[in-house]
PDB file of C-alpha atoms in Angstrom:
ATOM      1  CA  UNK A  14    -139.805  42.778   0.252  1.00 40.00           C
ATOM      2  CA  UNK A  15    -138.679  40.091  -2.202  1.00 46.00           C
ATOM      3  CA  UNK A  16    -138.617  41.016  -5.888  1.00 47.00           C
ATOM      4  CA  UNK A  17    -140.884  38.901  -8.142  1.00 47.00           C
ATOM      5  CA  UNK A  18    -137.905  37.241  -9.858  1.00 53.00           C
ATOM      6  CA  UNK A  19    -136.066  36.403  -6.624  1.00 73.00           C
ATOM      7  CA  UNK A  20    -136.244  33.078  -4.821  1.00 86.00           C
ATOM      8  CA  UNK A  21    -137.939  32.970  -1.456  1.00 94.00           C
ATOM      9  CA  UNK A  22    -135.619  31.467   1.156  1.00 96.00           C
ATOM     10  CA  UNK A  23    -137.603  28.949   3.200  1.00 97.00           C
ATOM     11  CA  UNK A  24    -136.423  26.788   6.086  1.00 98.00           C
ATOM     12  CA  UNK A  25    -137.657  23.207   6.425  1.00 98.00           C
ATOM     13  CA  UNK A  26    -137.913  22.041  10.026  1.00 98.00           C
ATOM     14  CA  UNK A  27    -138.840  18.362   9.999  1.00 96.00           C
ATOM     15  CA  UNK A  28    -139.344  15.959  12.873  1.00 94.00           C
ATOM     16  CA  UNK A  29    -141.880  13.935  14.766  1.00 95.00           C
ATOM     17  CA  UNK A  30    -142.841  16.846  17.085  1.00 97.00           C
ATOM     18  CA  UNK A  31    -144.341  14.355  19.515  1.00 97.00           C
ATOM     19  CA  UNK A  32    -145.309  16.808  20.942  1.00 97.00           C
ATOM     20  CA  UNK A  33    -144.055  20.164  19.687  1.00 97.00           C
ATOM     21  CA  UNK A  34    -142.681  22.268  22.562  1.00 96.00           C
ATOM     22  CA  UNK A  35    -141.449  25.798  23.222  1.00 95.00           C
ATOM     23  CA  UNK A  36    -137.874  24.816  22.394  1.00 94.00           C
ATOM     24  CA  UNK A  37    -138.972  23.963  18.845  1.00 96.00           C
ATOM     25  CA  UNK A  38    -140.802  27.288  18.519  1.00 95.00           C
ATOM     26  CA  UNK A  39    -137.883  29.315  19.893  1.00 94.00           C
ATOM     27  CA  UNK A  40    -135.437  27.526  17.583  1.00 95.00           C
ATOM     28  CA  UNK A  41    -137.622  28.217  14.540  1.00 96.00           C
ATOM     29  CA  UNK A  42    -137.894  31.914  15.414  1.00 94.00           C
ATOM     30  CA  UNK A  43    -134.145  32.146  15.972  1.00 95.00           C
ATOM     31  CA  UNK A  44    -133.302  30.466  12.651  1.00 96.00           C
ATOM     32  CA  UNK A  45    -135.670  32.703  10.672  1.00 96.00           C
ATOM     33  CA  UNK A  46    -134.029  35.837  12.111  1.00 94.00           C
ATOM     34  CA  UNK A  47    -130.432  34.603  12.220  1.00 95.00           C
ATOM     35  CA  UNK A  48    -130.445  33.176   8.675  1.00 96.00           C
ATOM     36  CA  UNK A  49    -132.689  35.909   7.252  1.00 96.00           C
ATOM     37  CA  UNK A  50    -135.238  33.473   5.915  1.00 97.00           C
ATOM     38  CA  UNK A  51    -138.424  34.593   4.232  1.00 95.00           C
ATOM     39  CA  UNK A  52    -140.329  31.765   5.878  1.00 96.00           C
ATOM     40  CA  UNK A  53    -140.154  28.435   7.660  1.00 97.00           C
ATOM     41  CA  UNK A  54    -142.223  25.268   7.454  1.00 98.00           C
ATOM     42  CA  UNK A  55    -142.688  22.871  10.342  1.00 98.00           C
ATOM     43  CA  UNK A  56    -143.002  19.468   8.632  1.00 98.00           C
ATOM     44  CA  UNK A  57    -144.260  16.723  10.949  1.00 97.00           C
ATOM     45  CA  UNK A  58    -143.229  13.282   9.714  1.00 95.00           C
ATOM     46  CA  UNK A  59    -146.019  10.884   8.837  1.00 94.00           C
ATOM     47  CA  UNK A  60    -143.849   7.775   9.344  1.00 90.00           C
ATOM     48  CA  UNK A  61    -140.196   8.606  10.155  1.00 87.00           C
ATOM     49  CA  UNK A  62    -137.777   6.000   8.742  1.00 83.00           C
ATOM     50  CA  UNK A  63    -134.961   6.470  11.278  1.00 72.00           C
ATOM     51  CA  UNK A  64    -136.830   6.996  14.559  1.00 72.00           C
ATOM     52  CA  UNK A  65    -139.261   5.267  16.887  1.00 79.00           C
ATOM     53  CA  UNK A  66    -142.797   5.678  15.646  1.00 87.00           C
ATOM     54  CA  UNK A  67    -144.650   8.637  17.205  1.00 94.00           C
ATOM     55  CA  UNK A  68    -147.105   8.076  20.060  1.00 95.00           C
ATOM     56  CA  UNK A  69    -149.591  10.668  18.759  1.00 97.00           C
ATOM     57  CA  UNK A  70    -151.170  10.435  15.324  1.00 97.00           C
ATOM     58  CA  UNK A  71    -150.036  12.626  12.451  1.00 97.00           C
ATOM     59  CA  UNK A  72    -153.291  14.621  12.657  1.00 98.00           C
ATOM     60  CA  UNK A  73    -152.823  15.307  16.370  1.00 98.00           C
ATOM     61  CA  UNK A  74    -149.159  16.300  15.987  1.00 98.00           C
ATOM     62  CA  UNK A  75    -149.919  18.681  13.111  1.00 98.00           C
ATOM     63  CA  UNK A  76    -152.836  20.193  15.032  1.00 98.00           C
ATOM     64  CA  UNK A  77    -150.608  20.827  18.058  1.00 98.00           C
ATOM     65  CA  UNK A  78    -148.048  22.638  15.881  1.00 98.00           C
ATOM     66  CA  UNK A  79    -150.803  24.774  14.379  1.00 97.00           C
ATOM     67  CA  UNK A  80    -152.150  25.573  17.855  1.00 96.00           C
ATOM     68  CA  UNK A  81    -148.700  26.613  19.079  1.00 96.00           C
ATOM     69  CA  UNK A  82    -148.073  28.827  16.049  1.00 96.00           C
ATOM     70  CA  UNK A  83    -151.504  30.459  16.267  1.00 93.00           C
ATOM     71  CA  UNK A  84    -150.574  31.601  19.777  1.00 86.00           C
ATOM     72  CA  UNK A  85    -147.114  32.841  18.740  1.00 84.00           C
ATOM     73  CA  UNK A  86    -146.707  36.602  18.480  1.00 77.00           C
ATOM     74  CA  UNK A  87    -144.685  38.349  15.791  1.00 72.00           C
ATOM     75  CA  UNK A  88    -144.360  35.628  13.156  1.00 77.00           C
ATOM     76  CA  UNK A  89    -146.861  37.289  10.792  1.00 74.00           C
ATOM     77  CA  UNK A  90    -147.479  34.126   8.790  1.00 81.00           C
ATOM     78  CA  UNK A  91    -143.802  33.509   8.157  1.00 91.00           C
ATOM     79  CA  UNK A  92    -143.800  30.251  10.127  1.00 96.00           C
ATOM     80  CA  UNK A  93    -146.397  27.631   9.200  1.00 95.00           C
ATOM     81  CA  UNK A  94    -147.117  23.926   9.500  1.00 97.00           C
ATOM     82  CA  UNK A  95    -147.064  21.825   6.322  1.00 97.00           C
ATOM     83  CA  UNK A  96    -149.048  18.580   6.187  1.00 97.00           C
ATOM     84  CA  UNK A  97    -147.422  17.568   2.901  1.00 97.00           C
ATOM     85  CA  UNK A  98    -146.149  14.219   4.199  1.00 96.00           C
ATOM     86  CA  UNK A  99    -149.721  13.035   4.780  1.00 95.00           C
ATOM     87  CA  UNK A 100    -150.111  12.631   1.024  1.00 94.00           C
ATOM     88  CA  UNK A 101    -146.667  11.202   0.232  1.00 94.00           C
ATOM     89  CA  UNK A 102    -145.615   7.527   0.154  1.00 89.00           C
ATOM     90  CA  UNK A 103    -144.408   5.954   3.398  1.00 89.00           C
ATOM     91  CA  UNK A 104    -141.904   6.071   4.989  1.00 90.00           C
ATOM     92  CA  UNK A 105    -141.308   9.837   5.143  1.00 89.00           C
ATOM     93  CA  UNK A 106    -138.015  10.235   3.312  1.00 94.00           C
ATOM     94  CA  UNK A 107    -136.754  13.827   3.298  1.00 96.00           C
ATOM     95  CA  UNK A 108    -135.746  13.609  -0.364  1.00 96.00           C
ATOM     96  CA  UNK A 109    -139.323  12.751  -1.367  1.00 95.00           C
ATOM     97  CA  UNK A 110    -140.681  15.633   0.702  1.00 97.00           C
ATOM     98  CA  UNK A 111    -138.262  18.156  -0.819  1.00 97.00           C
ATOM     99  CA  UNK A 112    -139.015  16.913  -4.344  1.00 96.00           C
ATOM    100  CA  UNK A 113    -142.749  17.357  -3.706  1.00 96.00           C
ATOM    101  CA  UNK A 114    -142.234  20.872  -2.322  1.00 96.00           C
ATOM    102  CA  UNK A 115    -140.146  21.855  -5.355  1.00 95.00           C
ATOM    103  CA  UNK A 116    -142.851  20.561  -7.694  1.00 94.00           C
ATOM    104  CA  UNK A 117    -145.510  22.545  -5.829  1.00 90.00           C
ATOM    105  CA  UNK A 118    -143.491  25.751  -5.399  1.00 83.00           C
ATOM    106  CA  UNK A 119    -140.348  25.813  -7.497  1.00 76.00           C
ATOM    107  CA  UNK A 120    -139.665  29.492  -6.787  1.00 84.00           C
ATOM    108  CA  UNK A 121    -138.291  28.752  -3.305  1.00 95.00           C
ATOM    109  CA  UNK A 122    -134.758  27.995  -2.177  1.00 96.00           C
ATOM    110  CA  UNK A 123    -135.066  25.504   0.654  1.00 98.00           C
ATOM    111  CA  UNK A 124    -132.796  25.133   3.690  1.00 98.00           C
ATOM    112  CA  UNK A 125    -133.017  21.934   5.703  1.00 98.00           C
ATOM    113  CA  UNK A 126    -132.711  22.529   9.457  1.00 98.00           C
ATOM    114  CA  UNK A 127    -131.000  19.597  11.178  1.00 96.00           C
ATOM    115  CA  UNK A 128    -129.195  18.939  14.437  1.00 95.00           C
ATOM    116  CA  UNK A 129    -125.473  18.215  14.362  1.00 95.00           C
ATOM    117  CA  UNK A 130    -126.291  14.635  15.404  1.00 94.00           C
ATOM    118  CA  UNK A 131    -128.424  14.207  12.278  1.00 94.00           C
ATOM    119  CA  UNK A 132    -125.620  15.699  10.176  1.00 96.00           C
ATOM    120  CA  UNK A 133    -123.323  12.870  11.281  1.00 96.00           C
ATOM    121  CA  UNK A 134    -125.990  10.393  10.155  1.00 95.00           C
ATOM    122  CA  UNK A 135    -126.654  12.036   6.765  1.00 95.00           C
ATOM    123  CA  UNK A 136    -124.580   9.520   4.724  1.00 95.00           C
ATOM    124  CA  UNK A 137    -127.192   6.878   5.655  1.00 94.00           C
ATOM    125  CA  UNK A 138    -130.188   8.916   4.490  1.00 95.00           C
ATOM    126  CA  UNK A 139    -132.259   7.872   1.480  1.00 94.00           C
ATOM    127  CA  UNK A 140    -130.818   9.257  -1.819  1.00 95.00           C
ATOM    128  CA  UNK A 141    -128.652  11.694   0.118  1.00 96.00           C
ATOM    129  CA  UNK A 142    -126.418  12.665  -2.825  1.00 96.00           C
ATOM    130  CA  UNK A 143    -129.476  13.839  -4.754  1.00 97.00           C
ATOM    131  CA  UNK A 144    -130.867  15.645  -1.716  1.00 97.00           C
ATOM    132  CA  UNK A 145    -127.623  17.601  -1.246  1.00 97.00           C
ATOM    133  CA  UNK A 146    -128.003  19.088  -4.728  1.00 97.00           C
ATOM    134  CA  UNK A 147    -131.504  20.363  -3.889  1.00 96.00           C
ATOM    135  CA  UNK A 148    -131.226  22.018  -0.474  1.00 97.00           C
ATOM    136  CA  UNK A 149    -129.009  24.155   1.729  1.00 98.00           C
ATOM    137  CA  UNK A 150    -128.211  22.998   5.265  1.00 98.00           C
ATOM    138  CA  UNK A 151    -128.683  24.840   8.548  1.00 98.00           C
ATOM    139  CA  UNK A 152    -126.949  22.757  11.209  1.00 97.00           C
ATOM    140  CA  UNK A 153    -127.925  23.296  14.852  1.00 96.00           C
ATOM    141  CA  UNK A 154    -125.526  22.661  17.715  1.00 93.00           C
ATOM    142  CA  UNK A 155    -125.901  19.463  19.712  1.00 90.00           C
ATOM    143  CA  UNK A 156    -124.118  18.640  22.938  1.00 84.00           C
ATOM    144  CA  UNK A 157    -120.726  16.912  22.524  1.00 84.00           C
ATOM    145  CA  UNK A 158    -120.537  17.691  18.781  1.00 92.00           C
ATOM    146  CA  UNK A 159    -118.211  20.649  18.227  1.00 92.00           C
ATOM    147  CA  UNK A 160    -117.531  22.834  15.187  1.00 93.00           C
ATOM    148  CA  UNK A 161    -114.539  20.714  14.131  1.00 95.00           C
ATOM    149  CA  UNK A 162    -116.710  17.582  14.008  1.00 96.00           C
ATOM    150  CA  UNK A 163    -119.323  19.463  11.970  1.00 96.00           C
ATOM    151  CA  UNK A 164    -116.639  20.633   9.514  1.00 96.00           C
ATOM    152  CA  UNK A 165    -115.330  17.064   9.093  1.00 97.00           C
ATOM    153  CA  UNK A 166    -118.842  15.731   8.536  1.00 97.00           C
ATOM    154  CA  UNK A 167    -119.608  18.358   5.875  1.00 98.00           C
ATOM    155  CA  UNK A 168    -116.316  17.671   4.076  1.00 97.00           C
ATOM    156  CA  UNK A 169    -117.058  13.928   4.030  1.00 97.00           C
ATOM    157  CA  UNK A 170    -120.443  14.265   2.313  1.00 97.00           C
ATOM    158  CA  UNK A 171    -120.994  13.599  -1.395  1.00 93.00           C
ATOM    159  CA  UNK A 172    -120.891  16.113  -2.900  1.00 93.00           C
ATOM    160  CA  UNK A 173    -118.514  17.500  -0.222  1.00 96.00           C
ATOM    161  CA  UNK A 174    -118.812  20.973   1.307  1.00 97.00           C
ATOM    162  CA  UNK A 175    -115.767  23.244   1.502  1.00 96.00           C
ATOM    163  CA  UNK A 176    -115.490  26.228   3.847  1.00 95.00           C
ATOM    164  CA  UNK A 177    -115.605  29.818   2.547  1.00 90.00           C
ATOM    165  CA  UNK A 178    -114.122  31.929   5.327  1.00 86.00           C
ATOM    166  CA  UNK A 179    -115.225  35.301   3.949  1.00 83.00           C
ATOM    167  CA  UNK A 180    -118.853  34.182   3.858  1.00 81.00           C
ATOM    168  CA  UNK A 181    -118.700  32.120   7.076  1.00 85.00           C
ATOM    169  CA  UNK A 182    -120.339  29.148   5.410  1.00 94.00           C
ATOM    170  CA  UNK A 183    -119.624  25.955   3.499  1.00 97.00           C
ATOM    171  CA  UNK A 184    -120.561  25.300  -0.132  1.00 97.00           C
ATOM    172  CA  UNK A 185    -120.640  22.217  -2.363  1.00 97.00           C
ATOM    173  CA  UNK A 186    -120.135  21.846  -6.117  1.00 95.00           C
ATOM    174  CA  UNK A 187    -123.882  22.059  -6.714  1.00 96.00           C
ATOM    175  CA  UNK A 188    -123.864  25.590  -5.262  1.00 95.00           C
ATOM    176  CA  UNK A 189    -125.662  24.522  -2.090  1.00 97.00           C
ATOM    177  CA  UNK A 190    -124.529  26.046   1.191  1.00 97.00           C
ATOM    178  CA  UNK A 191    -124.274  24.983   4.828  1.00 98.00           C
ATOM    179  CA  UNK A 192    -124.065  27.059   8.007  1.00 97.00           C
ATOM    180  CA  UNK A 193    -123.486  25.981  11.605  1.00 96.00           C
ATOM    181  CA  UNK A 194    -125.422  27.733  14.368  1.00 96.00           C
ATOM    182  CA  UNK A 195    -123.802  27.303  17.774  1.00 92.00           C
ATOM    183  CA  UNK A 196    -125.858  29.992  19.536  1.00 91.00           C
ATOM    184  CA  UNK A 197    -129.106  28.022  19.992  1.00 88.00           C
ATOM    185  CA  UNK A 198    -129.968  24.543  21.234  1.00 83.00           C
ATOM    186  CA  UNK A 199    -133.066  22.636  22.306  1.00 81.00           C
ATOM    187  CA  UNK A 200    -133.351  22.874  26.120  1.00 82.00           C
ATOM    188  CA  UNK A 201    -135.600  19.827  26.503  1.00 85.00           C
ATOM    189  CA  UNK A 202    -136.642  16.723  24.581  1.00 91.00           C
ATOM    190  CA  UNK A 203    -140.129  15.646  23.577  1.00 94.00           C
ATOM    191  CA  UNK A 204    -139.534  12.322  25.336  1.00 94.00           C
ATOM    192  CA  UNK A 205    -138.920  14.109  28.650  1.00 94.00           C
ATOM    193  CA  UNK A 206    -142.131  16.075  28.157  1.00 96.00           C
ATOM    194  CA  UNK A 207    -144.081  12.869  27.437  1.00 96.00           C
ATOM    195  CA  UNK A 208    -142.783  11.376  30.675  1.00 95.00           C
ATOM    196  CA  UNK A 209    -143.995  14.401  32.644  1.00 94.00           C
ATOM    197  CA  UNK A 210    -147.392  14.303  30.951  1.00 95.00           C
ATOM    198  CA  UNK A 211    -147.800  10.610  31.774  1.00 93.00           C
ATOM    199  CA  UNK A 212    -147.241  11.522  35.450  1.00 92.00           C
ATOM    200  CA  UNK A 213    -149.977  14.165  35.292  1.00 90.00           C
ATOM    201  CA  UNK A 214    -147.553  17.092  35.301  1.00 92.00           C
ATOM    202  CA  UNK A 215    -147.803  20.254  33.185  1.00 93.00           C
ATOM    203  CA  UNK A 216    -144.357  20.622  31.535  1.00 94.00           C
ATOM    204  CA  UNK A 217    -142.813  24.091  31.714  1.00 93.00           C
ATOM    205  CA  UNK A 218    -141.683  24.014  28.080  1.00 94.00           C
ATOM    206  CA  UNK A 219    -145.110  23.113  26.701  1.00 96.00           C
ATOM    207  CA  UNK A 220    -147.007  26.063  25.149  1.00 96.00           C
ATOM    208  CA  UNK A 221    -150.415  26.503  26.854  1.00 96.00           C
ATOM    209  CA  UNK A 222    -152.435  25.794  23.661  1.00 97.00           C
ATOM    210  CA  UNK A 223    -150.538  22.526  23.198  1.00 97.00           C
ATOM    211  CA  UNK A 224    -151.156  21.451  26.791  1.00 96.00           C
ATOM    212  CA  UNK A 225    -154.842  22.323  26.382  1.00 96.00           C
ATOM    213  CA  UNK A 226    -154.996  20.184  23.225  1.00 97.00           C
ATOM    214  CA  UNK A 227    -153.282  17.254  24.972  1.00 97.00           C
ATOM    215  CA  UNK A 228    -155.673  17.486  27.923  1.00 95.00           C
ATOM    216  CA  UNK A 229    -158.705  17.682  25.639  1.00 95.00           C
ATOM    217  CA  UNK A 230    -157.689  14.594  23.634  1.00 95.00           C
ATOM    218  CA  UNK A 231    -156.085  12.663  26.536  1.00 94.00           C
ATOM    219  CA  UNK A 232    -152.777  12.205  24.694  1.00 96.00           C
ATOM    220  CA  UNK A 233    -149.585  10.691  26.123  1.00 94.00           C
ATOM    221  CA  UNK A 234    -151.417   9.008  29.010  1.00 91.00           C
ATOM    222  CA  UNK A 235    -152.564  12.338  30.446  1.00 87.00           C
ATOM    223  CA  UNK A 236    -154.962  12.033  33.366  1.00 82.00           C
ATOM    224  CA  UNK A 237    -156.488  15.010  35.103  1.00 76.00           C
ATOM    225  CA  UNK A 238    -155.063  15.347  38.643  1.00 69.00           C
ATOM    226  CA  UNK A 239    -157.457  14.316  41.384  1.00 60.00           C
TER     227      UNK A 239
END
């Protein structure tokens, strides 16, 4: 239990989730346990500034996340979907989302969950220096990006992160921390799943409630097999 005067530690898992798949769910569960988080929010982007625009609408993508989580055993309400970006200005800048979350629930300490590839791109994010004073970072391994590259990227940020060996984490001058998780990775991409769906296949990594939702709403070019 968390004492009333203690901050809740909440992970922020943003993305297009077009569609959400079992790899996303497994990663979220792993991060909550591994980083001892009190909770985690899936945050589907309304209009992502750095990626191709999603094929499915925001409402459909959020509904698929909620369907997947409703079918997930053992999370006990600790992992939820937030539709906060639906009421924020476009495009969906992470800094704006974090600011809105802090205004709504200032008692939480937020950790942004990003892939190592996104870490390398962080210097180009909107108001990144401000963002790095507001959140911790949980960096997830990506193929071809090793721990040394992650360390260099963290040291090059403003404010920079320096490594604290005894705590096995990095920290910046604002007191925000960063950890690198090299024991989990996404086994499949949403784009690969969309390609299978367009061919009338049922992807292995798609949770059954999500596939049922896609079939019901005919998303991603799905056609029932003859």
